[in-house]
PDB file of C-alpha atoms and ligand atoms in Angstrom:
ATOM      1  CA  MET C   1       5.514  -3.799 -27.041  1.00 46.00           C
ATOM      2  CA  ASN C   2       5.129  -0.451 -28.737  1.00 47.00           C
ATOM      3  CA  ASP C   3       5.749   2.860 -26.966  1.00 50.00           C
ATOM      4  CA  ASN C   4       2.063   3.498 -26.365  1.00 50.00           C
ATOM      5  CA  THR C   5       1.346   0.141 -24.747  1.00 48.00           C
ATOM      6  CA  GLU C   6       4.388   0.572 -22.530  1.00 50.00           C
ATOM      7  CA  LYS C   7       3.152   3.963 -21.324  1.00 52.00           C
ATOM      8  CA  GLN C   8      -0.283   2.571 -20.481  1.00 57.00           C
ATOM      9  CA  ASP C   9       1.337  -0.172 -18.486  1.00 89.00           C
ATOM     10  CA  ILE C  10       2.984   2.232 -16.006  1.00 95.00           C
ATOM     11  CA  ILE C  11       0.612   2.851 -13.107  1.00 96.00           C
ATOM     12  CA  LEU C  12       2.933   5.099 -11.109  1.00 97.00           C
ATOM     13  CA  LYS C  13       5.752   7.364 -12.194  1.00 97.00           C
ATOM     14  CA  VAL C  14       7.800   9.207  -9.577  1.00 97.00           C
ATOM     15  CA  GLU C  15      10.040  12.031 -10.802  1.00 97.00           C
ATOM     16  CA  ARG C  16      12.675  13.907  -8.778  1.00 97.00           C
ATOM     17  CA  LEU C  17      10.474  13.572  -5.685  1.00 98.00           C
ATOM     18  CA  GLU C  18      11.497  15.727  -2.736  1.00 98.00           C
ATOM     19  CA  LYS C  19      10.277  15.901   0.838  1.00 98.00           C
ATOM     20  CA  HIS C  20      11.659  17.629   3.871  1.00 97.00           C
ATOM     21  CA  TYR C  21      10.407  18.247   7.373  1.00 96.00           C
ATOM     22  CA  GLN C  22      10.838  21.514   9.181  1.00 93.00           C
ATOM     23  CA  LEU C  23      11.570  21.322  12.895  1.00 91.00           C
ATOM     24  CA  GLU C  24      11.730  24.889  14.162  1.00 91.00           C
ATOM     25  CA  LYS C  25      14.660  26.350  12.226  1.00 92.00           C
ATOM     26  CA  VAL C  26      16.113  23.024  11.176  1.00 95.00           C
ATOM     27  CA  THR C  27      15.234  21.517   7.800  1.00 95.00           C
ATOM     28  CA  ILE C  28      15.397  17.750   7.625  1.00 95.00           C
ATOM     29  CA  PRO C  29      15.651  16.576   4.030  1.00 96.00           C
ATOM     30  CA  VAL C  30      14.170  13.083   3.701  1.00 97.00           C
ATOM     31  CA  LEU C  31      13.614  12.484  -0.030  1.00 97.00           C
ATOM     32  CA  LYS C  32      16.130  14.272  -2.236  1.00 97.00           C
ATOM     33  CA  GLY C  33      15.069  13.562  -5.781  1.00 96.00           C
ATOM     34  CA  VAL C  34      13.621  10.083  -5.986  1.00 97.00           C
ATOM     35  CA  ASP C  35      12.857   8.621  -9.426  1.00 96.00           C
ATOM     36  CA  PHE C  36      11.200   5.329 -10.263  1.00 96.00           C
ATOM     37  CA  GLU C  37       8.377   3.786 -12.239  1.00 95.00           C
ATOM     38  CA  VAL C  38       6.015   0.991 -11.286  1.00 95.00           C
ATOM     39  CA  ARG C  39       4.317  -1.258 -13.783  1.00 94.00           C
ATOM     40  CA  ARG C  40       0.674  -2.157 -13.302  1.00 94.00           C
ATOM     41  CA  GLY C  41       0.217  -5.469 -11.526  1.00 93.00           C
ATOM     42  CA  SER C  42       3.759  -5.674 -10.213  1.00 93.00           C
ATOM     43  CA  TRP C  43       4.924  -6.377  -6.677  1.00 93.00           C
ATOM     44  CA  VAL C  44       7.482  -3.850  -5.472  1.00 95.00           C
ATOM     45  CA  ALA C  45       9.603  -4.222  -2.347  1.00 95.00           C
ATOM     46  CA  LEU C  46      10.763  -0.977  -0.762  1.00 96.00           C
ATOM     47  CA  LEU C  47      13.917  -1.423   1.315  1.00 95.00           C
ATOM     48  CA  GLY C  48      16.034   0.974   3.345  1.00 93.00           C
ATOM     49  CA  ALA C  49      17.474   1.519   6.807  1.00 92.00           C
ATOM     50  CA  SER C  50      15.341   2.876   9.622  1.00 92.00           C
ATOM     51  CA  GLY C  51      14.822   6.603   9.030  1.00 92.00           C
ATOM     52  CA  SER C  52      15.600   6.386   5.302  1.00 94.00           C
ATOM     53  CA  GLY C  53      12.116   7.657   4.388  1.00 95.00           C
ATOM     54  CA  LYS C  54      10.149   4.514   3.487  1.00 95.00           C
ATOM     55  CA  THR C  55       7.018   5.416   5.456  1.00 95.00           C
ATOM     56  CA  THR C  56       7.289   9.016   4.258  1.00 96.00           C
ATOM     57  CA  LEU C  57       7.407   7.837   0.640  1.00 97.00           C
ATOM     58  CA  LEU C  58       4.467   5.471   1.139  1.00 97.00           C
ATOM     59  CA  ASN C  59       2.416   8.221   2.819  1.00 96.00           C
ATOM     60  CA  ILE C  60       3.124  10.574  -0.078  1.00 97.00           C
ATOM     61  CA  LEU C  61       2.199   7.916  -2.648  1.00 97.00           C
ATOM     62  CA  GLY C  62      -1.020   7.367  -0.685  1.00 96.00           C
ATOM     63  CA  THR C  63      -1.749  11.140  -0.586  1.00 96.00           C
ATOM     64  CA  LEU C  64      -1.618  11.138   3.218  1.00 94.00           C
ATOM     65  CA  GLU C  65       1.225  13.664   3.003  1.00 95.00           C
ATOM     66  CA  ARG C  66       2.157  16.294   0.450  1.00 95.00           C
ATOM     67  CA  HIS C  67       5.511  16.279  -1.362  1.00 96.00           C
ATOM     68  CA  ASP C  68       7.676  19.407  -1.643  1.00 96.00           C
ATOM     69  CA  GLY C  69       9.252  18.985  -5.055  1.00 97.00           C
ATOM     70  CA  GLY C  70       9.157  16.804  -8.147  1.00 98.00           C
ATOM     71  CA  GLU C  71       5.998  15.035  -9.222  1.00 98.00           C
ATOM     72  CA  ILE C  72       4.097  11.760  -9.021  1.00 98.00           C
ATOM     73  CA  PHE C  73       1.890  10.595 -11.848  1.00 97.00           C
ATOM     74  CA  TYR C  74      -0.845   8.043 -11.280  1.00 97.00           C
ATOM     75  CA  GLU C  75      -1.920   6.719 -14.663  1.00 94.00           C
ATOM     76  CA  SER C  76      -0.266   9.857 -16.114  1.00 91.00           C
ATOM     77  CA  ARG C  77      -2.261  12.229 -13.864  1.00 95.00           C
ATOM     78  CA  PRO C  78      -0.101  14.469 -11.636  1.00 97.00           C
ATOM     79  CA  TYR C  79      -0.681  14.383  -7.881  1.00 97.00           C
ATOM     80  CA  SER C  80      -0.016  18.114  -7.538  1.00 95.00           C
ATOM     81  CA  GLU C  81      -3.218  18.873  -9.452  1.00 94.00           C
ATOM     82  CA  MET C  82      -5.386  17.133  -6.843  1.00 94.00           C
ATOM     83  CA  ASP C  83      -7.027  19.349  -4.253  1.00 94.00           C
ATOM     84  CA  ARG C  84      -7.864  17.987  -0.760  1.00 92.00           C
ATOM     85  CA  ALA C  85     -11.322  16.739  -1.743  1.00 95.00           C
ATOM     86  CA  ARG C  86      -9.971  14.967  -4.814  1.00 95.00           C
ATOM     87  CA  GLN C  87      -7.209  13.385  -2.709  1.00 95.00           C
ATOM     88  CA  VAL C  88      -9.809  11.847  -0.409  1.00 93.00           C
ATOM     89  CA  THR C  89     -11.816  10.274  -3.237  1.00 94.00           C
ATOM     90  CA  PHE C  90      -8.647   9.229  -5.078  1.00 96.00           C
ATOM     91  CA  ARG C  91      -7.383   7.487  -1.939  1.00 95.00           C
ATOM     92  CA  ARG C  92     -10.729   5.859  -1.191  1.00 93.00           C
ATOM     93  CA  ASP C  93     -11.254   4.538  -4.713  1.00 94.00           C
ATOM     94  CA  ASN C  94      -7.736   3.548  -5.762  1.00 96.00           C
ATOM     95  CA  ILE C  95      -5.598   2.790  -2.743  1.00 96.00           C
ATOM     96  CA  GLY C  96      -5.591   0.104  -0.068  1.00 94.00           C
ATOM     97  CA  PHE C  97      -3.394   0.585   2.998  1.00 95.00           C
ATOM     98  CA  ILE C  98      -1.928  -2.112   5.217  1.00 94.00           C
ATOM     99  CA  PHE C  99       0.093  -0.995   8.243  1.00 91.00           C
ATOM    100  CA  GLN C 100       2.490  -2.766  10.557  1.00 88.00           C
ATOM    101  CA  ALA C 101       0.235  -1.964  13.521  1.00 88.00           C
ATOM    102  CA  TYR C 102      -2.967  -3.133  11.704  1.00 90.00           C
ATOM    103  CA  HIS C 103      -4.960  -0.013  12.710  1.00 92.00           C
ATOM    104  CA  MET C 104      -8.253  -1.859  13.141  1.00 93.00           C
ATOM    105  CA  LEU C 105     -10.903  -0.057  15.194  1.00 95.00           C
ATOM    106  CA  PRO C 106     -10.879  -2.186  18.365  1.00 93.00           C
ATOM    107  CA  GLU C 107     -14.542  -1.797  19.337  1.00 94.00           C
ATOM    108  CA  LEU C 108     -15.901  -2.789  15.930  1.00 95.00           C
ATOM    109  CA  THR C 109     -16.244  -6.357  14.721  1.00 96.00           C
ATOM    110  CA  ILE C 110     -13.918  -7.347  11.920  1.00 96.00           C
ATOM    111  CA  MET C 111     -16.918  -7.450   9.542  1.00 97.00           C
ATOM    112  CA  GLU C 112     -17.551  -3.797  10.421  1.00 97.00           C
ATOM    113  CA  ASN C 113     -13.873  -2.875  10.138  1.00 96.00           C
ATOM    114  CA  VAL C 114     -13.607  -4.452   6.708  1.00 97.00           C
ATOM    115  CA  GLN C 115     -16.790  -2.771   5.455  1.00 97.00           C
ATOM    116  CA  LEU C 116     -15.803   0.703   6.650  1.00 95.00           C
ATOM    117  CA  PRO C 117     -13.916   1.927   3.527  1.00 94.00           C
ATOM    118  CA  GLY C 118     -16.847   0.694   1.408  1.00 93.00           C
ATOM    119  CA  MET C 119     -19.338   2.659   3.524  1.00 93.00           C
ATOM    120  CA  PHE C 120     -17.388   5.823   2.752  1.00 90.00           C
ATOM    121  CA  GLN C 121     -17.857   4.938  -0.902  1.00 88.00           C
ATOM    122  CA  GLY C 122     -21.618   4.851  -0.297  1.00 89.00           C
ATOM    123  CA  ARG C 123     -21.981   1.299  -1.538  1.00 90.00           C
ATOM    124  CA  ASN C 124     -25.040  -0.869  -1.199  1.00 93.00           C
ATOM    125  CA  ARG C 125     -25.025  -2.310   2.361  1.00 94.00           C
ATOM    126  CA  CYS C 126     -26.081  -5.796   1.351  1.00 96.00           C
ATOM    127  CA  GLU C 127     -23.544  -6.119  -1.426  1.00 95.00           C
ATOM    128  CA  LEU C 128     -20.854  -4.698   0.866  1.00 96.00           C
ATOM    129  CA  ARG C 129     -21.631  -7.185   3.625  1.00 97.00           C
ATOM    130  CA  SER C 130     -21.388 -10.161   1.301  1.00 97.00           C
ATOM    131  CA  ARG C 131     -18.147  -8.838  -0.249  1.00 95.00           C
ATOM    132  CA  ALA C 132     -16.631  -8.362   3.247  1.00 97.00           C
ATOM    133  CA  GLU C 133     -17.633 -11.856   4.257  1.00 97.00           C
ATOM    134  CA  GLU C 134     -16.227 -13.326   1.059  1.00 94.00           C
ATOM    135  CA  LEU C 135     -12.875 -11.555   1.613  1.00 93.00           C
ATOM    136  CA  LEU C 136     -12.722 -12.589   5.274  1.00 95.00           C
ATOM    137  CA  VAL C 137     -13.388 -16.211   4.332  1.00 94.00           C
ATOM    138  CA  LYS C 138     -10.585 -15.958   1.751  1.00 90.00           C
ATOM    139  CA  VAL C 139      -8.093 -14.780   4.368  1.00 91.00           C
ATOM    140  CA  GLY C 140      -9.128 -17.655   6.648  1.00 92.00           C
ATOM    141  CA  LEU C 141     -11.306 -15.708   9.107  1.00 94.00           C
ATOM    142  CA  GLY C 142     -14.717 -17.130   8.217  1.00 95.00           C
ATOM    143  CA  HIS C 143     -15.054 -18.392  11.818  1.00 95.00           C
ATOM    144  CA  ARG C 144     -14.256 -14.969  13.370  1.00 95.00           C
ATOM    145  CA  LEU C 145     -16.682 -12.641  11.590  1.00 96.00           C
ATOM    146  CA  ARG C 146     -18.434 -11.413  14.747  1.00 95.00           C
ATOM    147  CA  HIS C 147     -15.280 -10.959  16.815  1.00 97.00           C
ATOM    148  CA  ARG C 148     -14.213  -7.478  17.734  1.00 96.00           C
ATOM    149  CA  ALA C 149     -10.768  -6.523  16.459  1.00 94.00           C
ATOM    150  CA  ASN C 150      -9.404  -6.455  20.024  1.00 94.00           C
ATOM    151  CA  GLU C 151     -10.462 -10.096  20.441  1.00 95.00           C
ATOM    152  CA  LEU C 152      -8.157 -11.237  17.636  1.00 95.00           C
ATOM    153  CA  SER C 153      -4.481 -12.187  17.525  1.00 94.00           C
ATOM    154  CA  GLY C 154      -1.999  -9.972  15.670  1.00 93.00           C
ATOM    155  CA  GLY C 155      -1.881 -12.364  12.708  1.00 92.00           C
ATOM    156  CA  GLU C 156      -5.688 -12.474  12.559  1.00 94.00           C
ATOM    157  CA  GLN C 157      -5.904  -8.670  12.680  1.00 94.00           C
ATOM    158  CA  GLN C 158      -3.409  -8.424   9.847  1.00 92.00           C
ATOM    159  CA  ARG C 159      -5.454 -10.892   7.764  1.00 92.00           C
ATOM    160  CA  ALA C 160      -8.519  -8.738   8.415  1.00 94.00           C
ATOM    161  CA  ALA C 161      -6.484  -5.667   7.420  1.00 94.00           C
ATOM    162  CA  ILE C 162      -5.704  -7.337   4.068  1.00 93.00           C
ATOM    163  CA  ALA C 163      -9.433  -7.927   3.545  1.00 93.00           C
ATOM    164  CA  ARG C 164     -10.135  -4.293   4.489  1.00 95.00           C
ATOM    165  CA  ALA C 165      -7.475  -3.057   2.039  1.00 94.00           C
ATOM    166  CA  LEU C 166      -9.181  -5.027  -0.753  1.00 92.00           C
ATOM    167  CA  ILE C 167     -12.812  -4.111  -0.032  1.00 94.00           C
ATOM    168  CA  ASN C 168     -12.935  -1.252  -2.562  1.00 93.00           C
ATOM    169  CA  ALA C 169     -10.997  -3.273  -5.172  1.00 92.00           C
ATOM    170  CA  PRO C 170      -8.040  -0.834  -5.221  1.00 94.00           C
ATOM    171  CA  SER C 171      -5.507  -0.759  -8.037  1.00 94.00           C
ATOM    172  CA  LEU C 172      -2.653   0.046  -5.674  1.00 96.00           C
ATOM    173  CA  ILE C 173      -1.884  -1.472  -2.279  1.00 95.00           C
ATOM    174  CA  LEU C 174       0.591   0.291  -0.009  1.00 97.00           C
ATOM    175  CA  ALA C 175       1.826  -1.955   2.775  1.00 95.00           C
ATOM    176  CA  ASP C 176       4.170  -0.645   5.480  1.00 95.00           C
ATOM    177  CA  GLU C 177       6.009  -3.605   6.997  1.00 92.00           C
ATOM    178  CA  PRO C 178       2.856  -5.704   7.224  1.00 91.00           C
ATOM    179  CA  THR C 179       4.683  -8.612   8.836  1.00 89.00           C
ATOM    180  CA  GLY C 180       6.909  -6.491  11.090  1.00 88.00           C
ATOM    181  CA  ASN C 181       4.932  -7.224  14.279  1.00 87.00           C
ATOM    182  CA  LEU C 182       4.445 -10.925  13.618  1.00 87.00           C
ATOM    183  CA  ASP C 183       6.517 -14.018  14.364  1.00 89.00           C
ATOM    184  CA  SER C 184       8.194 -15.473  11.285  1.00 88.00           C
ATOM    185  CA  LYS C 185       5.705 -18.346  10.803  1.00 89.00           C
ATOM    186  CA  THR C 186       2.656 -16.067  11.028  1.00 89.00           C
ATOM    187  CA  GLY C 187       4.445 -13.507   8.860  1.00 88.00           C
ATOM    188  CA  ALA C 188       5.055 -16.140   6.185  1.00 89.00           C
ATOM    189  CA  GLU C 189       1.360 -17.151   6.293  1.00 88.00           C
ATOM    190  CA  ILE C 190       0.283 -13.534   5.897  1.00 87.00           C
ATOM    191  CA  LEU C 191       2.596 -13.059   2.930  1.00 88.00           C
ATOM    192  CA  GLU C 192       1.268 -16.208   1.317  1.00 89.00           C
ATOM    193  CA  ILE C 193      -2.346 -15.001   1.711  1.00 86.00           C
ATOM    194  CA  PHE C 194      -1.344 -11.637   0.341  1.00 83.00           C
ATOM    195  CA  GLN C 195       0.381 -13.170  -2.679  1.00 87.00           C
ATOM    196  CA  ARG C 196      -2.547 -15.496  -3.336  1.00 85.00           C
ATOM    197  CA  MET C 197      -5.000 -12.592  -3.249  1.00 81.00           C
ATOM    198  CA  HIS C 198      -2.722 -10.503  -5.455  1.00 84.00           C
ATOM    199  CA  ALA C 199      -2.574 -13.318  -8.004  1.00 84.00           C
ATOM    200  CA  SER C 200      -6.315 -14.049  -7.962  1.00 82.00           C
ATOM    201  CA  ALA C 201      -7.724 -10.497  -7.982  1.00 82.00           C
ATOM    202  CA  GLU C 202     -10.284  -9.753 -10.702  1.00 82.00           C
ATOM    203  CA  HIS C 203      -8.153  -6.895 -12.005  1.00 85.00           C
ATOM    204  CA  PRO C 204      -4.366  -6.296 -11.796  1.00 88.00           C
ATOM    205  CA  VAL C 205      -3.407  -5.078  -8.333  1.00 92.00           C
ATOM    206  CA  THR C 206      -0.069  -3.336  -7.829  1.00 95.00           C
ATOM    207  CA  VAL C 207       1.616  -3.795  -4.452  1.00 95.00           C
ATOM    208  CA  ILE C 208       4.313  -1.623  -2.891  1.00 96.00           C
ATOM    209  CA  MET C 209       5.517  -3.246   0.301  1.00 95.00           C
ATOM    210  CA  VAL C 210       8.030  -1.856   2.770  1.00 95.00           C
ATOM    211  CA  THR C 211      10.184  -4.506   4.348  1.00 91.00           C
ATOM    212  CA  HIS C 212      13.478  -4.811   6.209  1.00 87.00           C
ATOM    213  CA  ASP C 213      13.728  -8.425   5.214  1.00 86.00           C
ATOM    214  CA  ARG C 214      15.678  -9.237   2.049  1.00 85.00           C
ATOM    215  CA  SER C 215      14.136 -12.695   1.813  1.00 85.00           C
ATOM    216  CA  ILE C 216      10.691 -11.051   1.638  1.00 86.00           C
ATOM    217  CA  ALA C 217      12.050  -8.551  -0.906  1.00 88.00           C
ATOM    218  CA  SER C 218      13.232 -11.465  -3.044  1.00 86.00           C
ATOM    219  CA  LEU C 219       9.564 -12.350  -3.670  1.00 85.00           C
ATOM    220  CA  ALA C 220       9.056  -9.041  -5.482  1.00 91.00           C
ATOM    221  CA  ASN C 221       9.212  -8.195  -9.206  1.00 90.00           C
ATOM    222  CA  GLN C 222      11.009  -4.976  -8.433  1.00 93.00           C
ATOM    223  CA  VAL C 223      13.217  -3.927  -5.535  1.00 94.00           C
ATOM    224  CA  ILE C 224      13.689  -0.272  -4.681  1.00 95.00           C
ATOM    225  CA  GLU C 225      16.157   0.728  -1.999  1.00 95.00           C
ATOM    226  CA  LEU C 226      16.247   4.129  -0.308  1.00 95.00           C
ATOM    227  CA  ARG C 227      19.526   5.455   1.034  1.00 93.00           C
ATOM    228  CA  ASP C 228      20.393   9.039   1.959  1.00 87.00           C
ATOM    229  CA  GLY C 229      17.155  10.275   0.439  1.00 93.00           C
ATOM    230  CA  CYS C 230      17.812   8.720  -2.972  1.00 92.00           C
ATOM    231  CA  ILE C 231      17.156   5.435  -4.677  1.00 91.00           C
ATOM    232  CA  CYS C 232      20.404   3.549  -4.539  1.00 82.00           C
ATOM    233  CA  GLU C 233      19.279   0.365  -6.166  1.00 72.00           C
ATOM    234  CA  GLU C 234      16.460  -0.615  -8.417  1.00 73.00           C
ATOM    235  CA  ASN C 235      16.245  -4.102  -9.787  1.00 73.00           C
ATOM    236  CA  ASP C 236      13.516  -4.974 -12.166  1.00 71.00           C
ATOM    237  CA  LEU C 237      13.535  -8.728 -11.831  1.00 67.00           C
ATOM    238  CA  THR C 238      10.912  -9.078 -14.555  1.00 60.00           C
ATOM    239  CA  ASP C 239      13.329  -7.586 -17.081  1.00 52.00           C
ATOM    240  CA  ARG C 240      16.004 -10.008 -15.991  1.00 44.00           C
ATOM    241  CA  GLY C 241      13.628 -12.870 -16.634  1.00 45.00           C
ATOM    242  CA  ILE C 242      13.670 -13.992 -12.979  1.00 44.00           C
ATOM    243  CA  LYS C 243       9.922 -13.620 -12.526  1.00 48.00           C
TER     244      LYS C 243
HETATM  245  N1  ATP S 301       6.351  14.458  10.966  1.00 80.47           N
HETATM  246  C1  ATP S 301       7.689  14.496  10.972  1.00 80.47           C
HETATM  247  N2  ATP S 301       8.354  15.578  11.411  1.00 80.47           N
HETATM  248  C2  ATP S 301       9.702  15.634  11.408  1.00 80.47           C
HETATM  249  N3  ATP S 301      10.492  14.634  10.953  1.00 80.47           N
HETATM  250  C3  ATP S 301       9.881  13.517  10.518  1.00 80.47           C
HETATM  251  C4  ATP S 301       8.462  13.381  10.496  1.00 80.47           C
HETATM  252  N4  ATP S 301       8.137  12.165   9.990  1.00 80.47           N
HETATM  253  C5  ATP S 301       9.329  11.568   9.726  1.00 80.47           C
HETATM  254  N5  ATP S 301      10.368  12.373  10.027  1.00 80.47           N
HETATM  255  C6  ATP S 301      11.790  12.068   9.835  1.00 80.47           C
HETATM  256  O1  ATP S 301      11.971  11.662   8.499  1.00 80.47           O
HETATM  257  C7  ATP S 301      12.882  10.585   8.402  1.00 80.47           C
HETATM  258  C8  ATP S 301      12.231   9.432   7.652  1.00 80.47           C
HETATM  259  O2  ATP S 301      11.202   8.870   8.455  1.00 80.47           O
HETATM  260  P1  ATP S 301      10.368   7.603   8.003  1.00 80.47           P
HETATM  261  O3  ATP S 301       9.358   7.343   9.056  1.00 80.47           O
HETATM  262  O4  ATP S 301       9.883   7.818   6.621  1.00 80.47           O
HETATM  263  O5  ATP S 301      11.509   6.482   7.983  1.00 80.47           O
HETATM  264  P2  ATP S 301      11.376   4.912   7.704  1.00 80.47           P
HETATM  265  O6  ATP S 301      12.325   4.580   6.601  1.00 80.47           O
HETATM  266  O7  ATP S 301       9.952   4.535   7.524  1.00 80.47           O
HETATM  267  O8  ATP S 301      11.947   4.300   9.069  1.00 80.47           O
HETATM  268  P3  ATP S 301      11.506   2.958   9.865  1.00 80.47           P
HETATM  269  O9  ATP S 301      12.146   1.794   9.130  1.00 80.47           O
HETATM  270  O10 ATP S 301      12.110   3.139  11.214  1.00 80.47           O
HETATM  271  O11 ATP S 301      10.009   2.865   9.904  1.00 80.47           O
HETATM  272  C9  ATP S 301      13.303  10.250   9.813  1.00 80.47           C
HETATM  273  O12 ATP S 301      14.555  10.838  10.049  1.00 80.47           O
HETATM  274  C10 ATP S 301      12.230  10.885  10.665  1.00 80.47           C
HETATM  275  O13 ATP S 301      12.752  11.308  11.898  1.00 80.47           O
HETATM  276 MG1   MG S 302       8.584   3.375   8.629  1.00 80.47          MG
END
């Protein structure tokens, strides 16, 4: 692989990333100079103790929060150059979020929940409906299309959340402990669906998944561990020929 090809293959580059929170007069440093790179199409597990800054990092990568120092490059374009309006379209068009608590709108049917990010993109209603249905069938919810989100089990809501994250065909999926609220059997099913969809997507999808579970992390190509605001471990399993 020549230098150029290698550069094109990096979807996300994080350099000396810093983030702190200010509580009255107290400054709480959370990220103290985090560096890592993510290759397009890879599956990254983000580990770290509670309070180590995993959600903060994911929110910053997803442009839900601003960083205070350093830089993030998405396909070589710096985040700091995006204004608020650009952040919204960037997020809508490139990023899919999956949260531990699902965050489905309870009064809407799952078809409506899944279509929502596509509506913000102004897509054709008919095409959007058939895409949502296709995704919901793929995650095993073809028999629940007209159910409201609050009429579904946790595992079913998380499946629907995977479909919702994929509706705009994002290049990057940010998942914050997506199996954290589920029993281990349901969690394993969700991961399997997720992996299957990752493998079968029409274009390479990169996944960054927060987990506390090292057995889940062992499924990843790359493991990043946050400790004391820094990356204390980064294993690229692809380089070691494991994946
Ligand atoms: N809005 C905020 N204001 C002040 N401090 C915050 C804020 N959000 C997070 N923090 C602090 O930043 C640190 C990192 O929080 P974060 O939620 O990123 O941790 P985490 O690694 O996701 O933890 P968990 O595994 O429990 O979800 C914590 O000490 C937290 O108290
Ligand atoms: Mg968290």
